[in-house]
Short mmCIF file of N, CA and C in Angstrom, two decimals:
data_model
loop_
_atom_site.label_atom_id
_atom_site.label_comp_id
_atom_site.label_asym_id
_atom_site.label_seq_id
_atom_site.Cartn_x
_atom_site.Cartn_y
_atom_site.Cartn_z
N MET A 1339 135.56 113.17 77.63
CA MET A 1339 134.22 112.97 78.13
C MET A 1339 133.97 111.50 78.48
N SER A 1340 134.52 110.57 77.72
CA SER A 1340 134.28 109.16 78.01
C SER A 1340 134.92 108.74 79.32
N GLY A 1341 136.03 109.40 79.68
CA GLY A 1341 136.66 109.11 80.97
C GLY A 1341 135.77 109.53 82.13
N ARG A 1342 135.09 110.65 81.97
CA ARG A 1342 134.19 111.11 83.02
C ARG A 1342 132.97 110.20 83.14
N ILE A 1343 132.49 109.68 82.02
CA ILE A 1343 131.37 108.73 82.08
C ILE A 1343 131.81 107.46 82.80
N ALA A 1344 133.02 107.00 82.53
CA ALA A 1344 133.52 105.80 83.20
C ALA A 1344 133.64 106.02 84.70
N ILE A 1345 134.12 107.19 85.09
CA ILE A 1345 134.23 107.50 86.52
C ILE A 1345 132.84 107.56 87.16
N SER A 1346 131.90 108.18 86.47
CA SER A 1346 130.54 108.27 87.02
C SER A 1346 129.89 106.90 87.12
N PHE A 1347 130.14 106.02 86.14
CA PHE A 1347 129.62 104.65 86.23
C PHE A 1347 130.23 103.92 87.42
N TYR A 1348 131.53 104.10 87.63
CA TYR A 1348 132.19 103.47 88.77
C TYR A 1348 131.60 103.99 90.09
N VAL A 1349 131.39 105.29 90.17
CA VAL A 1349 130.80 105.88 91.37
C VAL A 1349 129.39 105.32 91.60
N MET A 1350 128.62 105.17 90.52
CA MET A 1350 127.27 104.60 90.66
C MET A 1350 127.32 103.16 91.13
N ASP A 1351 128.28 102.37 90.62
CA ASP A 1351 128.40 100.97 91.06
C ASP A 1351 128.73 100.87 92.54
N VAL A 1352 129.69 101.67 92.98
CA VAL A 1352 130.10 101.63 94.39
C VAL A 1352 128.97 102.11 95.30
N THR A 1353 128.34 103.21 94.92
CA THR A 1353 127.27 103.73 95.78
C THR A 1353 126.03 102.84 95.75
N ALA A 1354 125.81 102.11 94.66
CA ALA A 1354 124.68 101.17 94.63
C ALA A 1354 124.87 100.07 95.66
N VAL A 1355 126.09 99.56 95.77
CA VAL A 1355 126.37 98.53 96.78
C VAL A 1355 126.18 99.10 98.18
N LEU A 1356 126.70 100.31 98.40
CA LEU A 1356 126.53 100.94 99.72
C LEU A 1356 125.06 101.18 100.04
N LEU A 1357 124.29 101.60 99.05
CA LEU A 1357 122.86 101.83 99.29
C LEU A 1357 122.12 100.53 99.59
N MET A 1358 122.54 99.43 98.97
CA MET A 1358 121.94 98.13 99.31
C MET A 1358 122.21 97.78 100.77
N VAL A 1359 123.45 97.99 101.21
CA VAL A 1359 123.81 97.69 102.60
C VAL A 1359 123.05 98.59 103.56
N PHE A 1360 123.00 99.89 103.26
CA PHE A 1360 122.28 100.82 104.13
C PHE A 1360 120.79 100.53 104.14
N GLY A 1361 120.24 100.12 103.02
CA GLY A 1361 118.83 99.76 102.96
C GLY A 1361 118.52 98.53 103.80
N LEU A 1362 119.38 97.52 103.72
CA LEU A 1362 119.20 96.33 104.55
C LEU A 1362 119.33 96.67 106.03
N LEU A 1363 120.31 97.50 106.36
CA LEU A 1363 120.51 97.91 107.74
C LEU A 1363 119.31 98.71 108.25
N SER A 1364 118.78 99.57 107.43
CA SER A 1364 117.60 100.35 107.82
C SER A 1364 116.38 99.45 108.00
N ALA A 1365 116.21 98.49 107.10
CA ALA A 1365 115.07 97.58 107.23
C ALA A 1365 115.20 96.71 108.47
N LEU A 1366 116.39 96.19 108.73
CA LEU A 1366 116.59 95.35 109.91
C LEU A 1366 116.39 96.14 111.20
N SER A 1367 116.95 97.34 111.26
CA SER A 1367 116.81 98.12 112.48
C SER A 1367 115.37 98.61 112.66
N GLY A 1368 114.67 98.90 111.57
CA GLY A 1368 113.26 99.27 111.68
C GLY A 1368 112.41 98.10 112.14
N LEU A 1369 112.68 96.92 111.62
CA LEU A 1369 111.97 95.73 112.08
C LEU A 1369 112.30 95.42 113.53
N CYS A 1370 113.54 95.71 113.92
CA CYS A 1370 113.96 95.49 115.30
C CYS A 1370 113.20 96.39 116.26
N LEU A 1371 112.82 97.58 115.81
CA LEU A 1371 112.03 98.48 116.66
C LEU A 1371 110.64 97.91 116.91
N VAL A 1372 110.11 97.18 115.94
CA VAL A 1372 108.76 96.63 116.06
C VAL A 1372 108.78 95.27 116.76
N LYS A 1373 109.70 94.40 116.34
CA LYS A 1373 109.78 93.04 116.90
C LYS A 1373 111.22 92.74 117.30
N PRO A 1374 111.67 93.23 118.46
CA PRO A 1374 113.08 93.06 118.82
C PRO A 1374 113.48 91.59 119.03
N GLY A 1375 112.59 90.78 119.54
CA GLY A 1375 112.93 89.38 119.78
C GLY A 1375 113.20 88.60 118.50
N LEU A 1376 112.39 88.86 117.49
CA LEU A 1376 112.54 88.18 116.21
C LEU A 1376 113.87 88.54 115.54
N VAL A 1377 114.20 89.82 115.54
CA VAL A 1377 115.44 90.26 114.90
C VAL A 1377 116.66 89.79 115.69
N GLU A 1378 116.54 89.74 117.01
CA GLU A 1378 117.66 89.25 117.82
C GLU A 1378 117.98 87.80 117.47
N ARG A 1379 116.96 86.98 117.28
CA ARG A 1379 117.20 85.59 116.88
C ARG A 1379 117.74 85.50 115.46
N ALA A 1380 117.22 86.31 114.56
CA ALA A 1380 117.63 86.25 113.16
C ALA A 1380 119.06 86.74 112.95
N THR A 1381 119.50 87.69 113.76
CA THR A 1381 120.86 88.23 113.61
C THR A 1381 121.84 87.61 114.60
N LEU A 1382 121.43 86.53 115.24
CA LEU A 1382 122.27 85.81 116.21
C LEU A 1382 122.76 86.71 117.33
N GLY A 1383 121.90 87.60 117.78
CA GLY A 1383 122.22 88.47 118.91
C GLY A 1383 122.96 89.74 118.57
N LEU A 1384 123.26 89.98 117.28
CA LEU A 1384 123.97 91.21 116.93
C LEU A 1384 123.12 92.45 117.16
N LEU A 1385 121.84 92.35 116.84
CA LEU A 1385 120.92 93.45 117.11
C LEU A 1385 120.00 93.03 118.24
N SER A 1386 120.32 93.48 119.42
CA SER A 1386 119.48 93.14 120.56
C SER A 1386 119.26 94.40 121.38
N GLY A 1387 118.08 94.60 121.81
CA GLY A 1387 117.76 95.76 122.63
C GLY A 1387 117.18 96.89 121.83
N TYR A 1388 116.17 97.50 122.41
CA TYR A 1388 115.47 98.59 121.73
C TYR A 1388 116.36 99.80 121.54
N ALA A 1389 117.20 100.09 122.53
CA ALA A 1389 118.07 101.27 122.45
C ALA A 1389 119.09 101.13 121.32
N ALA A 1390 119.66 99.94 121.17
CA ALA A 1390 120.63 99.72 120.09
C ALA A 1390 119.95 99.85 118.73
N CYS A 1391 118.74 99.32 118.62
CA CYS A 1391 118.01 99.42 117.35
C CYS A 1391 117.64 100.86 117.03
N THR A 1392 117.27 101.62 118.05
CA THR A 1392 116.91 103.02 117.84
C THR A 1392 118.11 103.82 117.37
N ARG A 1393 119.25 103.63 118.02
CA ARG A 1393 120.45 104.36 117.62
C ARG A 1393 120.87 103.97 116.21
N LEU A 1394 120.77 102.68 115.90
CA LEU A 1394 121.16 102.22 114.58
C LEU A 1394 120.21 102.74 113.50
N HIS A 1395 118.95 102.87 113.84
CA HIS A 1395 117.96 103.31 112.85
C HIS A 1395 117.97 104.82 112.65
N LEU A 1396 118.31 105.56 113.69
CA LEU A 1396 118.17 107.02 113.62
C LEU A 1396 119.47 107.79 113.71
N ASP A 1397 120.60 107.13 113.88
CA ASP A 1397 121.84 107.85 114.12
C ASP A 1397 122.63 108.03 112.82
N TRP A 1398 123.86 107.60 112.76
CA TRP A 1398 124.75 107.86 111.63
C TRP A 1398 124.35 107.17 110.32
N PRO A 1399 123.66 106.02 110.33
CA PRO A 1399 123.33 105.43 109.02
C PRO A 1399 122.44 106.32 108.16
N ILE A 1400 121.59 107.11 108.77
CA ILE A 1400 120.73 108.00 107.99
C ILE A 1400 121.57 109.05 107.27
N LEU A 1401 122.55 109.62 107.98
CA LEU A 1401 123.41 110.63 107.35
C LEU A 1401 124.23 110.02 106.23
N ALA A 1402 124.75 108.82 106.46
CA ALA A 1402 125.52 108.14 105.41
C ALA A 1402 124.64 107.79 104.22
N THR A 1403 123.40 107.41 104.48
CA THR A 1403 122.48 107.08 103.39
C THR A 1403 122.14 108.32 102.57
N ILE A 1404 121.91 109.45 103.24
CA ILE A 1404 121.62 110.69 102.52
C ILE A 1404 122.78 111.06 101.61
N LEU A 1405 123.98 111.05 102.15
CA LEU A 1405 125.15 111.44 101.37
C LEU A 1405 125.38 110.47 100.20
N THR A 1406 125.26 109.17 100.47
CA THR A 1406 125.47 108.17 99.42
C THR A 1406 124.40 108.27 98.34
N ALA A 1407 123.15 108.50 98.73
CA ALA A 1407 122.07 108.60 97.74
C ALA A 1407 122.24 109.83 96.85
N VAL A 1408 122.68 110.93 97.43
CA VAL A 1408 122.88 112.14 96.62
C VAL A 1408 124.03 111.93 95.65
N ILE A 1409 125.12 111.32 96.11
CA ILE A 1409 126.26 111.04 95.22
C ILE A 1409 125.83 110.10 94.09
N HIS A 1410 125.05 109.07 94.42
CA HIS A 1410 124.56 108.13 93.41
C HIS A 1410 123.67 108.84 92.39
N GLY A 1411 122.77 109.68 92.87
CA GLY A 1411 121.88 110.40 91.96
C GLY A 1411 122.61 111.38 91.07
N VAL A 1412 123.59 112.09 91.63
CA VAL A 1412 124.35 113.05 90.83
C VAL A 1412 125.17 112.32 89.77
N ALA A 1413 125.76 111.18 90.13
CA ALA A 1413 126.54 110.42 89.14
C ALA A 1413 125.64 109.92 88.01
N GLY A 1414 124.45 109.45 88.35
CA GLY A 1414 123.51 109.00 87.32
C GLY A 1414 123.05 110.13 86.42
N LEU A 1415 122.77 111.28 87.01
CA LEU A 1415 122.37 112.43 86.21
C LEU A 1415 123.52 112.93 85.35
N ASP A 1416 124.74 112.84 85.87
CA ASP A 1416 125.92 113.24 85.09
C ASP A 1416 126.08 112.35 83.86
N VAL A 1417 125.91 111.04 84.03
CA VAL A 1417 126.00 110.11 82.89
C VAL A 1417 124.91 110.42 81.88
N TRP A 1418 123.71 110.64 82.35
CA TRP A 1418 122.59 110.90 81.45
C TRP A 1418 122.81 112.18 80.65
N LEU A 1419 123.24 113.25 81.35
CA LEU A 1419 123.47 114.52 80.64
C LEU A 1419 124.64 114.43 79.67
N LEU A 1420 125.71 113.71 80.06
CA LEU A 1420 126.84 113.56 79.14
C LEU A 1420 126.46 112.76 77.90
N ARG A 1421 125.60 111.77 78.05
CA ARG A 1421 125.15 111.00 76.89
C ARG A 1421 124.25 111.82 75.98
N MET A 1422 123.60 112.83 76.55
CA MET A 1422 122.78 113.73 75.73
C MET A 1422 123.63 114.82 75.09
N GLY A 1423 124.92 114.87 75.44
CA GLY A 1423 125.81 115.84 74.85
C GLY A 1423 125.91 117.15 75.62
N ARG A 1424 125.46 117.15 76.85
CA ARG A 1424 125.51 118.38 77.66
C ARG A 1424 126.55 118.22 78.75
N ASP A 1425 127.45 119.18 78.82
CA ASP A 1425 128.46 119.17 79.87
C ASP A 1425 127.88 119.87 81.10
N SER A 1426 127.93 119.19 82.21
CA SER A 1426 127.30 119.72 83.42
C SER A 1426 128.31 119.80 84.55
N TRP A 1427 129.26 120.70 84.43
CA TRP A 1427 130.29 120.86 85.45
C TRP A 1427 129.70 121.33 86.78
N TRP A 1428 128.57 121.99 86.74
CA TRP A 1428 127.92 122.55 87.92
C TRP A 1428 127.15 121.51 88.72
N LEU A 1429 127.01 120.30 88.17
CA LEU A 1429 126.16 119.29 88.79
C LEU A 1429 126.70 118.81 90.13
N TRP A 1430 128.01 118.56 90.22
CA TRP A 1430 128.59 118.06 91.47
C TRP A 1430 128.51 119.08 92.60
N PRO A 1431 128.86 120.36 92.38
CA PRO A 1431 128.67 121.33 93.48
C PRO A 1431 127.20 121.48 93.89
N LEU A 1432 126.29 121.40 92.92
CA LEU A 1432 124.87 121.48 93.24
C LEU A 1432 124.43 120.27 94.06
N GLY A 1433 124.94 119.09 93.72
CA GLY A 1433 124.62 117.89 94.48
C GLY A 1433 125.13 117.95 95.91
N MET A 1434 126.34 118.46 96.08
CA MET A 1434 126.88 118.57 97.44
C MET A 1434 126.11 119.62 98.24
N ALA A 1435 125.65 120.67 97.58
CA ALA A 1435 124.81 121.66 98.27
C ALA A 1435 123.48 121.03 98.69
N ALA A 1436 122.91 120.19 97.84
CA ALA A 1436 121.66 119.51 98.18
C ALA A 1436 121.88 118.55 99.34
N ALA A 1437 123.00 117.83 99.34
CA ALA A 1437 123.29 116.91 100.45
C ALA A 1437 123.46 117.68 101.75
N THR A 1438 124.16 118.80 101.70
CA THR A 1438 124.34 119.63 102.89
C THR A 1438 123.01 120.14 103.40
N TRP A 1439 122.14 120.55 102.49
CA TRP A 1439 120.82 121.04 102.88
C TRP A 1439 119.98 119.93 103.52
N LEU A 1440 120.00 118.73 102.95
CA LEU A 1440 119.23 117.61 103.52
C LEU A 1440 119.77 117.21 104.89
N ILE A 1441 121.09 117.21 105.05
CA ILE A 1441 121.67 116.88 106.35
C ILE A 1441 121.33 117.96 107.37
N TYR A 1442 121.33 119.22 106.94
CA TYR A 1442 120.95 120.32 107.83
C TYR A 1442 119.50 120.16 108.30
N ILE A 1443 118.62 119.79 107.38
CA ILE A 1443 117.21 119.57 107.74
C ILE A 1443 117.09 118.40 108.71
N TYR A 1444 117.83 117.33 108.46
CA TYR A 1444 117.76 116.15 109.33
C TYR A 1444 118.26 116.48 110.73
N LEU A 1445 119.34 117.23 110.83
CA LEU A 1445 119.92 117.55 112.13
C LEU A 1445 119.16 118.65 112.86
N GLY A 1446 118.33 119.41 112.13
CA GLY A 1446 117.61 120.54 112.73
C GLY A 1446 116.44 120.18 113.52
#
């Protein structure tokens, strides 16, 4: 059981970093939709143009954020339940089903 907690902690650490990056990317691209000139200067021209900001804000980063957030949440819940003494083998399949459902809703 302690090995599984260590793996879940590692998964939470990795996904936390990814969620920070996706959050910053979402904030920058959202700000770019409102004030494209300001963000273009701040990012040294990397984010320029309304179309690029729209694709960045609404395209693949949202799907990656959904999947990463679900994995992070399931790993945290797994650690919590294991520390309470409950084995939750069903948690990971349920989390992947939830991620699939959220992605289906987003794409629909």
